[in-house]
Amino acid sequence: MKKPVIGITMGDASGVGPEIIIKALSHSSIYEICTPIVIGDFKLLVRAVQLTESRAELHRIADVKESRSQYGIIDCLDIDLLPHDLPIGAVSSEAGNAAFHFLKKAVNLAQNGDIQAICTAPLNKEALHKGGHIYPGHTEILADLTGTKDYSMMLSSPNLKVIHLTTHQGLLEAIQSITPERTYKVIKLAHKTLTSAGMENPKIAVCGINPHAGENGLFGNREEEKQLIPGIEKAALEGIEVTGPYPADTLFFRAVRGDFDIVIACYHDQGHVPIKVLGLDEGVNITLGLNGNIIRTSVDHGTAFDIAGKNLADERSMIEAIRAAANLSPK
């Protein structure tokens, strides 16, 4: 079987992105499952090789077809936008602008079928905005570049998978934006994603919005009955094994125990906190529902400016993100 080509975007080059990419690609197991190609600035990758004392050879390419796909050689599609002395660990408009263009190039390659998935190193929102690109994060950029309206964020760790009804919104706005149709669509997306990955009849559980899932109207204004349950029932009628809403304070424990294959969280922190408590180093962020069936995975941590350039960054989340991209790629 032909190995998928994974485009790995450098993210904000002032952060830990370049060094975790170099460290991740020092693992031969990555090359056994995919052909990784770094989409970024070649000279900043050279700096990361020196920083990490990597023995890898860097190979600058202008086209995906020039990739050598060989362990020990790191292919870099050079998007030459940054100065060689870009400050490390600082917010930079240049780095923010470059991070956007690295991602834009990856989307173009995915749309043309030149790569089978995108894996992103972290960007910095302040730098992104200073660079002239006003987005909350990667997910919203990808949705805009692909013309996608209905998408969702999934977080995955070895013991827990979570998909979100809402993400980068204030809490009041997020709750108000949940509708039965949105609930139904995200349930369908979760089911499709897991079955496409080879899981038969996945068990899906939905979190409640209020404490104790409203406890029959005792808490809140019956948001569960109005905004969640109709969508759950509609999906269940189609044969999807989905139940809830359940109290969030016990649901994640039950999912980790193995009662459910994936949890649907209602808002950002409800889903992010349990994943990150389980371990930042193994979490993967996955964007689902992009037009063109584009696969995108990411590390589940930020640019870590405080340790950037010190060779302290842990590459495990990047390794898991690359593996997830390869596993979810079209076969």
Short mmCIF file of C-alpha atoms in Angstrom, two decimals:
data_model
loop_
_atom_site.label_atom_id
_atom_site.label_comp_id
_atom_site.label_asym_id
_atom_site.label_seq_id
_atom_site.Cartn_x
_atom_site.Cartn_y
_atom_site.Cartn_z
CA MET A 1 0.00 0.00 0.00
CA LYS A 2 1.32 3.43 -0.92
CA LYS A 3 2.18 5.59 2.07
CA PRO A 4 0.23 8.86 2.46
CA VAL A 5 2.08 12.14 2.05
CA ILE A 6 1.65 14.34 5.13
CA GLY A 7 2.29 18.08 4.90
CA ILE A 8 3.66 19.32 8.23
CA THR A 9 3.30 23.09 8.59
CA MET A 10 5.93 24.86 10.68
CA GLY A 11 3.46 27.11 12.51
CA ASP A 12 4.94 30.12 14.29
CA ALA A 13 8.68 29.79 13.68
CA SER A 14 9.44 31.87 16.78
CA GLY A 15 7.99 29.10 18.93
CA VAL A 16 8.77 25.43 19.45
CA GLY A 17 7.33 24.33 16.09
CA PRO A 18 10.61 23.94 14.17
CA GLU A 19 12.34 22.00 16.95
CA ILE A 20 9.48 19.59 17.68
CA ILE A 21 9.23 18.87 13.94
CA ILE A 22 12.94 18.02 13.77
CA LYS A 23 12.69 15.87 16.90
CA ALA A 24 9.57 14.05 15.68
CA LEU A 25 11.17 13.27 12.32
CA SER A 26 14.15 11.72 14.08
CA HIS A 27 11.89 8.73 14.80
CA SER A 28 12.15 6.13 12.04
CA SER A 29 8.62 4.85 12.81
CA ILE A 30 7.19 7.99 11.20
CA TYR A 31 8.71 7.09 7.84
CA GLU A 32 7.25 3.59 8.05
CA ILE A 33 3.68 4.95 7.92
CA CYS A 34 3.94 8.09 5.77
CA THR A 35 6.03 10.46 3.69
CA PRO A 36 6.41 13.61 5.80
CA ILE A 37 7.12 16.94 4.09
CA VAL A 38 7.74 20.08 6.12
CA ILE A 39 6.03 23.19 4.74
CA GLY A 40 7.88 26.15 6.15
CA ASP A 41 11.03 28.25 6.01
CA PHE A 42 14.12 26.21 5.18
CA LYS A 43 16.65 28.43 6.97
CA LEU A 44 14.62 28.32 10.20
CA LEU A 45 14.59 24.54 9.91
CA VAL A 46 18.38 24.63 9.57
CA ARG A 47 18.50 26.60 12.83
CA ALA A 48 16.32 23.97 14.51
CA VAL A 49 18.62 21.16 13.32
CA GLN A 50 21.57 22.97 14.90
CA LEU A 51 19.63 23.61 18.10
CA THR A 52 18.55 19.99 18.53
CA GLU A 53 21.92 18.62 17.36
CA SER A 54 20.06 16.44 14.88
CA ARG A 55 21.99 14.27 12.46
CA ALA A 56 19.28 14.55 9.82
CA GLU A 57 20.07 15.90 6.38
CA LEU A 58 17.80 18.71 5.20
CA HIS A 59 16.54 18.63 1.62
CA ARG A 60 15.03 21.80 0.17
CA ILE A 61 12.34 21.09 -2.42
CA ALA A 62 10.13 23.24 -4.64
CA ASP A 63 7.62 20.49 -5.45
CA VAL A 64 6.19 17.57 -3.48
CA LYS A 65 7.34 15.21 -6.25
CA GLU A 66 10.96 16.01 -5.31
CA SER A 67 10.58 14.35 -1.91
CA ARG A 68 13.05 11.58 -1.17
CA SER A 69 10.79 9.93 1.44
CA GLN A 70 13.75 8.50 3.30
CA TYR A 71 14.48 8.32 7.01
CA GLY A 72 17.43 10.56 7.86
CA ILE A 73 16.49 13.08 5.17
CA ILE A 74 13.95 15.79 6.03
CA ASP A 75 12.21 17.25 3.00
CA CYS A 76 11.24 20.93 3.30
CA LEU A 77 9.01 22.73 0.83
CA ASP A 78 10.57 26.14 1.29
CA ILE A 79 8.23 29.11 1.74
CA ASP A 80 10.91 31.75 2.07
CA LEU A 81 9.23 34.51 4.10
CA LEU A 82 11.32 34.95 7.25
CA PRO A 83 14.66 36.50 8.17
CA HIS A 84 17.43 34.13 9.25
CA ASP A 85 17.68 35.93 12.60
CA LEU A 86 13.98 35.80 13.48
CA PRO A 87 13.78 36.31 17.28
CA ILE A 88 12.98 33.16 19.25
CA GLY A 89 10.29 33.20 21.92
CA ALA A 90 8.75 36.55 20.95
CA VAL A 91 5.59 37.70 19.23
CA SER A 92 6.40 38.65 15.64
CA SER A 93 4.12 39.92 12.87
CA GLU A 94 6.49 38.31 10.35
CA ALA A 95 6.17 34.91 12.01
CA GLY A 96 2.38 35.28 12.26
CA ASN A 97 2.07 36.13 8.57
CA ALA A 98 4.39 33.28 7.57
CA ALA A 99 2.41 30.78 9.66
CA PHE A 100 -0.72 31.74 7.73
CA HIS A 101 0.99 31.27 4.38
CA PHE A 102 2.49 27.91 5.38
CA LEU A 103 -1.05 26.72 6.12
CA LYS A 104 -2.47 28.25 2.94
CA LYS A 105 0.12 26.37 0.87
CA ALA A 106 -0.74 23.12 2.65
CA VAL A 107 -4.44 23.59 1.92
CA ASN A 108 -3.68 24.17 -1.77
CA LEU A 109 -1.60 21.00 -1.88
CA ALA A 110 -4.35 19.00 -0.16
CA GLN A 111 -7.00 20.34 -2.51
CA ASN A 112 -4.85 19.31 -5.49
CA GLY A 113 -4.29 15.83 -4.05
CA ASP A 114 -0.54 16.36 -3.69
CA ILE A 115 -0.69 15.59 0.03
CA GLN A 116 -3.20 13.36 1.82
CA ALA A 117 -3.34 15.21 5.14
CA ILE A 118 -2.10 18.30 6.96
CA CYS A 119 -0.38 18.23 10.35
CA THR A 120 0.17 21.62 11.98
CA ALA A 121 2.71 22.88 14.49
CA PRO A 122 1.27 25.60 16.77
CA LEU A 123 0.76 29.22 15.82
CA ASN A 124 0.43 32.26 18.07
CA LYS A 125 -2.87 34.14 17.82
CA GLU A 126 -1.38 37.52 18.73
CA ALA A 127 1.34 37.13 16.09
CA LEU A 128 -1.23 35.95 13.56
CA HIS A 129 -3.32 39.08 14.17
CA LYS A 130 -0.28 41.34 14.01
CA GLY A 131 0.54 39.72 10.68
CA GLY A 132 -2.83 40.85 9.34
CA HIS A 133 -4.79 37.61 9.62
CA ILE A 134 -7.68 38.02 12.06
CA TYR A 135 -8.70 34.48 13.01
CA PRO A 136 -9.12 32.76 16.39
CA GLY A 137 -6.88 29.90 15.29
CA HIS A 138 -6.01 27.17 12.80
CA THR A 139 -9.50 25.69 12.66
CA GLU A 140 -11.16 28.91 11.54
CA ILE A 141 -8.45 29.59 8.94
CA LEU A 142 -8.95 26.13 7.49
CA ALA A 143 -12.72 26.58 7.39
CA ASP A 144 -12.32 29.91 5.57
CA LEU A 145 -9.75 28.63 3.06
CA THR A 146 -11.91 25.61 2.23
CA GLY A 147 -15.28 27.38 2.28
CA THR A 148 -16.53 25.15 5.10
CA LYS A 149 -19.41 26.18 7.38
CA ASP A 150 -20.11 23.00 9.33
CA TYR A 151 -16.95 21.73 10.96
CA SER A 152 -15.88 20.59 14.38
CA MET A 153 -12.80 20.12 16.53
CA MET A 154 -11.93 16.70 17.87
CA LEU A 155 -9.34 16.11 20.57
CA SER A 156 -7.83 12.66 20.79
CA SER A 157 -5.61 11.02 23.38
CA PRO A 158 -4.83 7.33 23.94
CA ASN A 159 -7.75 6.94 26.41
CA LEU A 160 -10.25 9.62 25.39
CA LYS A 161 -11.75 11.21 22.30
CA VAL A 162 -13.80 14.41 22.47
CA ILE A 163 -15.60 16.33 19.72
CA HIS A 164 -17.01 19.82 20.26
CA LEU A 165 -20.35 21.44 19.45
CA THR A 166 -18.71 24.88 19.85
CA THR A 167 -15.09 25.98 20.21
CA HIS A 168 -13.68 29.51 20.19
CA GLN A 169 -16.65 31.45 21.53
CA GLY A 170 -17.48 33.08 24.84
CA LEU A 171 -19.47 30.80 27.11
CA LEU A 172 -22.81 32.63 26.78
CA GLU A 173 -22.45 32.87 23.01
CA ALA A 174 -21.45 29.23 22.76
CA ILE A 175 -24.49 28.00 24.69
CA GLN A 176 -26.84 30.19 22.66
CA SER A 177 -25.40 28.85 19.39
CA ILE A 178 -26.10 25.18 20.17
CA THR A 179 -29.10 23.94 18.19
CA PRO A 180 -30.70 20.52 17.69
CA GLU A 181 -29.43 20.53 14.09
CA ARG A 182 -25.88 21.33 15.16
CA THR A 183 -26.06 18.55 17.75
CA TYR A 184 -27.31 16.12 15.11
CA LYS A 185 -24.60 17.09 12.60
CA VAL A 186 -21.76 16.70 15.09
CA ILE A 187 -23.08 13.30 16.20
CA LYS A 188 -23.13 12.24 12.54
CA LEU A 189 -19.59 13.60 12.04
CA ALA A 190 -18.30 11.71 15.08
CA HIS A 191 -19.94 8.50 13.85
CA LYS A 192 -18.57 8.90 10.31
CA THR A 193 -15.05 9.64 11.54
CA LEU A 194 -14.84 6.61 13.81
CA THR A 195 -16.46 4.19 11.38
CA SER A 196 -14.15 5.41 8.58
CA ALA A 197 -11.22 4.63 10.87
CA GLY A 198 -12.48 1.04 11.18
CA MET A 199 -14.56 1.17 14.37
CA GLU A 200 -17.87 -0.67 14.10
CA ASN A 201 -20.91 0.93 15.71
CA PRO A 202 -19.05 3.41 17.97
CA LYS A 203 -20.68 4.39 21.25
CA ILE A 204 -21.24 8.15 21.40
CA ALA A 205 -22.15 10.07 24.55
CA VAL A 206 -23.31 13.70 24.75
CA CYS A 207 -22.46 16.04 27.64
CA GLY A 208 -25.14 18.14 29.25
CA ILE A 209 -24.91 21.91 29.12
CA ASN A 210 -25.87 22.53 32.74
CA PRO A 211 -24.63 20.94 35.99
CA HIS A 212 -26.06 17.43 36.35
CA ALA A 213 -27.33 17.78 32.74
CA GLY A 214 -30.04 20.11 34.05
CA GLU A 215 -31.49 17.51 36.42
CA ASN A 216 -34.93 17.63 34.80
CA GLY A 217 -35.10 21.41 34.76
CA LEU A 218 -33.69 22.03 38.24
CA PHE A 219 -30.65 23.79 36.75
CA GLY A 220 -30.77 26.14 33.76
CA ASN A 221 -33.67 26.77 31.41
CA ARG A 222 -34.14 23.27 30.00
CA GLU A 223 -31.35 23.76 27.44
CA GLU A 224 -30.83 20.00 27.30
CA GLU A 225 -34.45 19.38 26.29
CA LYS A 226 -34.53 22.21 23.77
CA GLN A 227 -31.06 22.16 22.21
CA LEU A 228 -29.58 18.67 22.65
CA ILE A 229 -32.18 15.93 22.99
CA PRO A 230 -33.96 16.48 19.63
CA GLY A 231 -30.63 16.11 17.81
CA ILE A 232 -29.70 13.04 19.83
CA GLU A 233 -33.05 11.40 19.11
CA LYS A 234 -32.83 12.16 15.39
CA ALA A 235 -29.41 10.51 15.13
CA ALA A 236 -30.51 7.53 17.23
CA LEU A 237 -33.45 6.94 14.87
CA GLU A 238 -30.89 6.49 12.08
CA GLY A 239 -29.24 3.64 13.96
CA ILE A 240 -26.37 5.60 15.49
CA GLU A 241 -25.55 4.43 19.02
CA VAL A 242 -25.74 7.77 20.80
CA THR A 243 -27.02 8.51 24.30
CA GLY A 244 -27.23 11.41 26.72
CA PRO A 245 -27.09 14.12 27.71
CA TYR A 246 -25.08 13.05 30.73
CA PRO A 247 -23.58 15.11 33.58
CA ALA A 248 -20.11 16.16 32.42
CA ASP A 249 -18.59 15.69 35.87
CA THR A 250 -18.92 11.90 35.58
CA LEU A 251 -19.13 11.32 31.83
CA PHE A 252 -15.44 11.77 31.10
CA PHE A 253 -14.53 9.27 33.81
CA ARG A 254 -16.92 6.77 32.25
CA ALA A 255 -15.46 7.36 28.77
CA VAL A 256 -11.89 6.84 29.99
CA ARG A 257 -13.10 3.66 31.70
CA GLY A 258 -14.26 2.41 28.30
CA ASP A 259 -18.03 2.89 28.45
CA PHE A 260 -17.99 5.19 25.40
CA ASP A 261 -15.78 5.64 22.34
CA ILE A 262 -16.21 9.39 22.01
CA VAL A 263 -17.75 12.24 24.02
CA ILE A 264 -19.52 15.26 22.52
CA ALA A 265 -18.67 18.36 24.55
CA CYS A 266 -20.87 21.44 24.43
CA TYR A 267 -18.19 24.11 24.72
CA HIS A 268 -14.43 24.61 24.60
CA ASP A 269 -13.31 24.12 28.20
CA GLN A 270 -15.76 21.31 28.87
CA GLY A 271 -13.91 19.18 26.32
CA HIS A 272 -10.39 20.56 26.54
CA VAL A 273 -9.83 20.29 30.29
CA PRO A 274 -10.16 16.48 30.62
CA ILE A 275 -7.94 15.86 27.59
CA LYS A 276 -5.24 18.15 28.92
CA VAL A 277 -5.45 16.74 32.43
CA LEU A 278 -4.76 13.32 30.92
CA GLY A 279 -1.57 14.72 29.36
CA LEU A 280 -0.60 17.53 27.00
CA ASP A 281 2.20 15.45 25.52
CA GLU A 282 -0.07 12.86 23.91
CA GLY A 283 -3.09 14.96 22.89
CA VAL A 284 -3.92 15.54 19.24
CA ASN A 285 -6.24 18.20 17.81
CA ILE A 286 -8.17 17.11 14.70
CA THR A 287 -10.36 19.27 12.47
CA LEU A 288 -13.33 17.35 11.05
CA GLY A 289 -15.82 18.19 8.32
CA LEU A 290 -13.63 20.33 6.05
CA ASN A 291 -14.81 20.55 2.45
CA GLY A 292 -12.88 18.22 0.18
CA ASN A 293 -12.52 15.76 3.06
CA ILE A 294 -9.24 17.40 4.01
CA ILE A 295 -7.67 15.78 7.05
CA ARG A 296 -5.96 18.11 9.54
CA THR A 297 -4.30 17.13 12.79
CA SER A 298 -2.28 19.21 15.21
CA VAL A 299 -0.34 19.13 18.43
CA ASP A 300 -2.55 19.98 21.39
CA HIS A 301 -0.28 22.65 22.86
CA GLY A 302 0.82 26.17 22.06
CA THR A 303 3.97 27.86 20.81
CA ALA A 304 5.60 27.67 24.28
CA PHE A 305 7.62 30.85 23.83
CA ASP A 306 9.01 30.42 27.36
CA ILE A 307 11.02 27.33 26.36
CA ALA A 308 11.47 27.96 22.63
CA GLY A 309 15.08 27.81 21.50
CA LYS A 310 16.19 25.93 24.63
CA ASN A 311 15.89 22.39 23.22
CA LEU A 312 13.40 21.53 25.98
CA ALA A 313 10.25 21.01 23.90
CA ASP A 314 8.72 17.53 23.95
CA GLU A 315 7.90 16.06 20.52
CA ARG A 316 5.44 13.36 21.63
CA SER A 317 2.31 15.31 20.72
CA MET A 318 3.76 16.02 17.26
CA ILE A 319 4.53 12.33 16.78
CA GLU A 320 0.96 11.43 17.74
CA ALA A 321 -0.42 14.14 15.44
CA ILE A 322 1.57 12.81 12.47
CA ARG A 323 0.45 9.26 13.22
CA ALA A 324 -3.18 10.38 13.46
CA ALA A 325 -2.87 12.18 10.11
CA ALA A 326 -1.48 9.04 8.51
CA ASN A 327 -4.16 6.79 10.06
CA LEU A 328 -7.00 9.09 8.97
CA SER A 329 -5.67 9.62 5.43
CA PRO A 330 -7.65 8.15 2.52
CA LYS A 331 -6.60 4.58 1.90
#
